[in-house]
CSV table of C-alpha atoms and ligand atoms in Angstrom, one decimal:
chain,number,residue,atom,x,y,z
A,29,MET,CA,106.8,103.6,86.3
A,30,ARG,CA,107.8,105.8,89.8
A,31,LYS,CA,110.6,107.8,90.6
A,32,HIS,CA,113.6,107.8,92.3
A,33,ILE,CA,113.6,111.4,94.4
A,34,VAL,CA,115.7,113.1,97.0
A,35,ALA,CA,114.7,115.8,97.8
A,36,GLY,CA,116.5,118.5,100.7
A,37,ASN,CA,114.3,120.5,103.5
A,38,TRP,CA,116.0,123.3,104.7
A,39,LYS,CA,113.9,124.3,106.9
A,40,MET,CA,114.2,127.7,108.2
A,41,ASN,CA,118.3,127.6,107.6
A,42,LYS,CA,120.6,130.2,105.3
A,43,THR,CA,120.4,132.8,104.4
A,44,GLN,CA,120.1,134.4,100.4
A,45,THR,CA,124.3,134.5,100.2
A,46,GLU,CA,124.1,131.2,102.1
A,47,THR,CA,121.8,129.6,99.6
A,48,VAL,CA,123.4,131.2,96.2
A,49,GLU,CA,126.4,128.9,97.9
A,50,LEU,CA,124.4,126.2,98.4
A,51,ILE,CA,123.0,126.1,94.7
A,52,ASN,CA,126.5,127.0,93.7
A,53,GLU,CA,128.1,123.6,95.5
A,54,LEU,CA,125.2,121.2,94.6
A,55,LYS,CA,125.7,122.6,91.2
A,56,GLN,CA,128.9,121.4,90.8
A,57,GLN,CA,128.6,117.8,92.6
A,58,ASP,CA,128.2,114.5,90.1
A,59,LEU,CA,124.4,113.7,91.1
A,60,ASP,CA,123.2,110.1,89.0
A,61,ALA,CA,121.1,111.5,86.1
A,62,ASN,CA,118.1,109.1,87.3
A,63,VAL,CA,116.9,110.8,90.3
A,64,GLY,CA,114.6,113.7,90.7
A,65,VAL,CA,116.7,115.8,92.4
A,66,TYR,CA,114.9,118.5,95.3
A,67,ILE,CA,115.5,121.6,97.4
A,68,SER,CA,113.8,123.6,99.4
A,69,PRO,CA,114.7,126.8,100.2
A,70,ALA,CA,112.7,129.1,102.5
A,71,PHE,CA,110.3,131.5,100.7
A,72,VAL,CA,112.8,134.4,100.6
A,73,ASN,CA,115.1,132.8,98.8
A,74,LEU,CA,112.7,130.9,96.4
A,75,SER,CA,113.2,133.2,93.5
A,76,LYS,CA,116.8,132.9,93.4
A,77,ALA,CA,117.2,128.8,93.7
A,78,VAL,CA,115.2,129.0,90.6
A,79,ALA,CA,117.0,131.2,88.9
A,80,LEU,CA,119.9,129.3,89.7
A,81,THR,CA,118.4,125.8,88.7
A,82,ALA,CA,117.3,126.9,85.9
A,83,ASP,CA,120.4,125.6,83.4
A,84,GLY,CA,120.3,122.4,85.3
A,85,ASN,CA,117.8,118.3,86.9
A,86,ILE,CA,117.3,120.5,90.5
A,87,GLN,CA,113.5,121.1,91.0
A,88,VAL,CA,112.8,123.7,93.9
A,89,ALA,CA,109.6,123.1,96.3
A,90,ALA,CA,108.5,125.2,98.6
A,91,GLN,CA,107.9,124.4,102.1
A,92,ASN,CA,104.8,125.0,102.5
A,93,MET,CA,101.5,127.2,101.0
A,94,HIS,CA,98.2,128.7,102.8
A,95,GLN,CA,95.1,126.8,101.5
A,96,SER,CA,93.6,130.2,100.5
A,97,PRO,CA,94.1,132.0,97.0
A,98,ASN,CA,94.7,135.0,98.3
A,99,GLY,CA,93.1,137.4,101.4
A,100,ALA,CA,94.2,138.6,104.9
A,101,PHE,CA,96.6,136.6,105.8
A,102,THR,CA,98.9,138.3,108.0
A,103,GLY,CA,102.5,136.3,107.1
A,104,GLU,CA,100.9,133.8,104.5
A,105,ILE,CA,102.2,132.7,101.3
A,106,ALA,CA,99.5,131.8,98.1
A,107,VAL,CA,99.7,129.1,96.1
A,108,ASN,CA,99.4,131.4,92.4
A,109,MET,CA,102.5,133.8,94.1
A,110,LEU,CA,104.7,130.4,93.7
A,111,GLN,CA,104.0,129.7,90.5
A,112,ASP,CA,104.4,132.4,89.6
A,113,ILE,CA,108.1,132.6,90.4
A,114,GLY,CA,108.2,129.2,89.0
A,115,VAL,CA,108.2,126.9,91.9
A,116,ASN,CA,105.8,124.0,91.2
A,117,HIS,CA,105.9,121.5,94.2
A,118,VAL,CA,105.2,122.0,97.5
A,119,ILE,CA,106.4,120.3,100.3
A,120,LEU,CA,102.3,120.1,103.0
A,121,GLY,CA,102.0,118.1,106.0
A,122,HIS,CA,105.7,118.3,107.6
A,123,SER,CA,105.4,117.1,111.3
A,124,GLU,CA,107.2,120.5,112.6
A,125,ARG,CA,104.4,122.6,110.0
A,126,ARG,CA,101.4,119.7,112.7
A,127,ALA,CA,103.6,119.9,115.4
A,128,TYR,CA,104.3,124.3,115.6
A,129,PHE,CA,101.8,125.3,114.1
A,130,GLY,CA,98.7,122.8,114.4
A,131,GLU,CA,98.5,121.5,110.9
A,132,THR,CA,95.8,119.0,110.9
A,133,ASP,CA,94.9,116.0,108.5
A,134,GLU,CA,91.2,118.3,107.7
A,135,LEU,CA,93.1,121.2,106.7
A,136,LEU,CA,96.2,119.3,105.0
A,137,ARG,CA,93.1,117.7,102.8
A,138,GLU,CA,91.6,121.4,102.1
A,139,LYS,CA,96.0,122.2,100.9
A,140,VAL,CA,96.7,119.7,98.7
A,141,GLN,CA,93.5,119.7,97.1
A,142,VAL,CA,94.3,123.8,96.0
A,143,ALA,CA,97.7,122.9,95.2
A,144,LEU,CA,96.8,119.9,93.1
A,145,ASP,CA,94.0,122.6,91.2
A,146,VAL,CA,97.0,124.6,89.4
A,147,ASP,CA,99.1,121.8,88.7
A,148,MET,CA,101.4,121.8,91.4
A,149,GLU,CA,103.1,118.7,92.5
A,150,VAL,CA,102.2,117.7,96.9
A,151,ILE,CA,104.8,115.8,98.7
A,152,PHE,CA,103.2,115.5,100.9
A,153,CYS,CA,104.6,114.0,104.5
A,154,PHE,CA,103.4,112.3,107.6
A,155,GLY,CA,103.8,109.6,110.0
A,156,GLU,CA,103.5,108.4,113.5
A,157,GLU,CA,105.3,109.7,117.3
A,158,LEU,CA,107.6,107.7,119.6
A,159,ASN,CA,104.5,106.8,121.7
A,160,GLU,CA,102.6,106.0,118.6
A,161,ARG,CA,105.3,103.6,117.5
A,162,LYS,CA,105.5,102.4,121.4
A,163,GLU,CA,102.4,101.2,121.9
A,164,GLY,CA,102.3,99.4,118.3
A,165,THR,CA,99.1,102.2,116.5
A,166,HIS,CA,101.8,103.4,113.9
A,167,PHE,CA,99.7,101.6,111.5
A,168,ASP,CA,96.7,102.6,112.6
A,169,VAL,CA,97.7,106.4,113.2
A,170,VAL,CA,99.0,106.2,108.9
A,171,LYS,CA,96.6,105.0,107.9
A,172,LYS,CA,93.8,108.3,109.7
A,173,GLN,CA,96.0,110.4,108.4
A,174,LEU,CA,96.4,109.3,105.0
A,175,THR,CA,92.6,108.8,104.4
A,176,THR,CA,91.7,112.1,105.3
A,177,ALA,CA,94.0,114.0,103.8
A,178,LEU,CA,94.2,112.5,100.4
A,179,PHE,CA,92.3,109.4,99.8
A,180,ALA,CA,89.3,111.4,98.9
A,181,LEU,CA,90.5,112.8,96.1
A,182,ASP,CA,90.7,111.1,92.8
A,183,VAL,CA,93.1,108.8,91.4
A,184,SER,CA,94.2,111.1,88.8
A,185,ALA,CA,95.3,112.9,91.0
A,186,TRP,CA,98.0,110.8,91.9
A,187,ARG,CA,100.3,111.1,88.8
A,188,ASN,CA,100.4,115.3,90.9
A,189,ILE,CA,101.3,113.7,94.2
A,190,VAL,CA,105.0,112.3,96.0
A,191,LEU,CA,104.8,110.6,99.6
A,192,ALA,CA,106.8,111.3,102.4
A,193,TYR,CA,106.9,108.8,105.2
A,194,GLU,CA,108.6,110.6,108.0
A,195,PRO,CA,108.5,109.0,111.5
A,196,VAL,CA,108.0,111.7,114.1
A,197,TRP,CA,110.6,110.0,116.6
A,198,ALA,CA,113.3,109.9,113.7
A,199,ILE,CA,113.6,113.4,112.6
A,200,GLY,CA,116.2,115.2,113.2
A,201,THR,CA,117.0,112.9,116.5
A,202,GLY,CA,119.2,110.9,114.8
A,203,GLU,CA,117.7,108.0,115.4
A,204,THR,CA,116.4,106.1,112.3
A,205,ALA,CA,114.1,104.0,111.1
A,206,SER,CA,115.8,100.4,110.5
A,207,PRO,CA,115.6,99.5,106.7
A,208,GLU,CA,113.3,96.3,107.6
A,209,GLN,CA,110.8,99.4,109.6
A,210,ALA,CA,111.0,101.7,106.7
A,211,GLN,CA,110.2,98.4,104.1
A,212,GLU,CA,107.0,96.9,106.7
A,213,MET,CA,105.8,101.0,106.5
A,214,HIS,CA,106.2,101.1,102.4
A,215,ALA,CA,104.7,98.2,102.2
A,216,TYR,CA,101.8,99.2,103.7
A,217,ILE,CA,100.9,102.6,102.3
A,218,ARG,CA,101.2,100.8,98.7
A,219,SER,CA,98.8,98.5,99.2
A,220,LEU,CA,96.3,101.5,100.8
A,221,ILE,CA,96.8,103.3,98.0
A,222,GLU,CA,96.1,99.8,95.7
A,223,TYR,CA,93.0,99.6,97.6
A,224,HIS,CA,91.9,102.8,97.4
A,225,TYR,CA,92.9,103.5,93.4
A,226,GLY,CA,93.9,99.9,91.9
A,227,VAL,CA,97.6,98.7,91.7
A,228,LYS,CA,98.7,100.5,88.9
A,229,CYS,CA,98.5,104.4,90.7
A,230,ALA,CA,99.9,102.1,93.7
A,231,ASP,CA,102.8,100.7,91.1
A,232,ASP,CA,103.8,104.4,90.2
A,233,VAL,CA,103.6,106.3,93.6
A,234,SER,CA,106.8,107.6,94.8
A,235,ILE,CA,106.8,106.9,98.5
A,236,LEU,CA,110.5,108.8,100.6
A,237,TYR,CA,111.4,107.6,104.0
A,238,GLY,CA,112.1,110.7,105.7
A,239,GLY,CA,114.2,110.7,109.3
A,240,SER,CA,118.1,111.0,109.7
A,241,VAL,CA,118.9,110.2,106.5
A,242,LYS,CA,122.5,110.3,105.8
A,243,PRO,CA,125.3,109.4,103.5
A,244,ALA,CA,126.1,106.2,105.8
A,245,ASN,CA,122.8,104.5,105.8
A,246,ALA,CA,120.6,106.3,102.9
A,247,ALA,CA,122.0,103.4,100.2
A,248,GLU,CA,120.5,100.1,102.5
A,249,ILE,CA,117.3,102.4,103.2
A,250,PHE,CA,117.0,103.5,99.6
A,251,ALA,CA,118.3,99.7,99.0
A,252,GLN,CA,114.1,98.5,100.0
A,253,PRO,CA,111.8,97.6,97.6
A,254,ASP,CA,109.1,100.4,98.5
A,255,VAL,CA,111.5,102.9,99.3
A,256,ASP,CA,112.0,105.1,96.1
A,257,GLY,CA,114.0,108.1,98.4
A,258,GLY,CA,114.3,110.1,100.7
A,259,LEU,CA,113.4,113.6,102.6
A,260,ILE,CA,116.7,115.0,103.7
A,261,GLY,CA,116.2,117.8,106.3
A,262,GLY,CA,119.7,117.8,108.2
A,263,ALA,CA,122.0,116.5,105.9
A,264,SER,CA,120.8,118.3,102.8
A,265,LEU,CA,122.2,121.4,104.0
A,266,ASN,CA,125.9,120.0,103.0
A,267,ALA,CA,126.2,119.9,99.3
A,268,THR,CA,128.5,116.8,99.3
A,269,ASP,CA,126.6,114.7,101.8
A,270,PHE,CA,123.5,115.1,99.8
A,271,ALA,CA,124.8,114.5,96.5
A,272,ALA,CA,126.1,111.4,98.9
A,273,ILE,CA,122.6,110.7,99.6
A,274,VAL,CA,121.4,111.6,96.0
A,275,ASN,CA,123.9,108.7,94.9
A,276,GLY,CA,122.8,105.8,97.3
A,277,PHE,CA,120.6,103.6,94.6
A,278,ALA,CA,122.0,101.2,93.8
A,279,SER,CA,123.1,101.3,89.9
B,302,PEP,C1,112.6,116.0,107.5
B,302,PEP,O1,112.6,116.9,108.4
B,302,PEP,O2,112.2,116.0,106.9
B,302,PEP,C2,113.9,115.5,108.4
B,302,PEP,C3,113.9,114.0,107.7
B,302,PEP,O3,115.2,115.8,109.1
B,302,PEP,P1,116.4,115.0,109.2
B,302,PEP,O4,117.2,114.6,108.1
B,302,PEP,O5,117.4,115.7,110.1
B,302,PEP,O6,116.3,114.1,110.4
């Protein structure tokens, strides 16, 4: 059975003091216990976040990791460093990593495999750019991203994969995909998984939508049958907004 998940990607925001404040504010919110709640602070604040969330239901995810186990990669973070401080979830393939740090689906395939090999859960992000949506190639783009990065994996690997469809034109722009556009793409993604891995695997994978989700639009997006939650950027930096989004599923 797939889970409802709402994950907050804090990106390069919040000092350690602010991280502590925001987590404490979040812990005071009444969060739907049937939703998996994730937060993803900056690397330097992960240890603190793990310690502060140890007594509750909030999971902590890293925003990235390197594909090598260790070595001469100045400025990078390896998977065992994350696990050693209690981080067992990682966001990979965010559009900002792709756009500003040159991450390709070939590279992401390596990162995903390295994470899965040690039982990390991967939140894998992908989605088309605005020009691709306008040209009508968005289904092909998404299919290619998933095929390159994920579809060589064994079916058993999928128990540790969460997908996050994030149309790049909707990230941080205030422009949201309509609930119908999100549903159409999520159903397509699920059909691809079914084709490669069978109906059970497709049914069990949580597919999140990301792109300008706010308290005002979360409920209608989450009401779509193939949308299992959201990856939230800007609105995850405010505890009451994030809580309202977490609580956006119909009960
Ligand atoms: C994101 O960065 O993954 C994201 C969805 O950002 P925002 O919610 O701010 O559009």
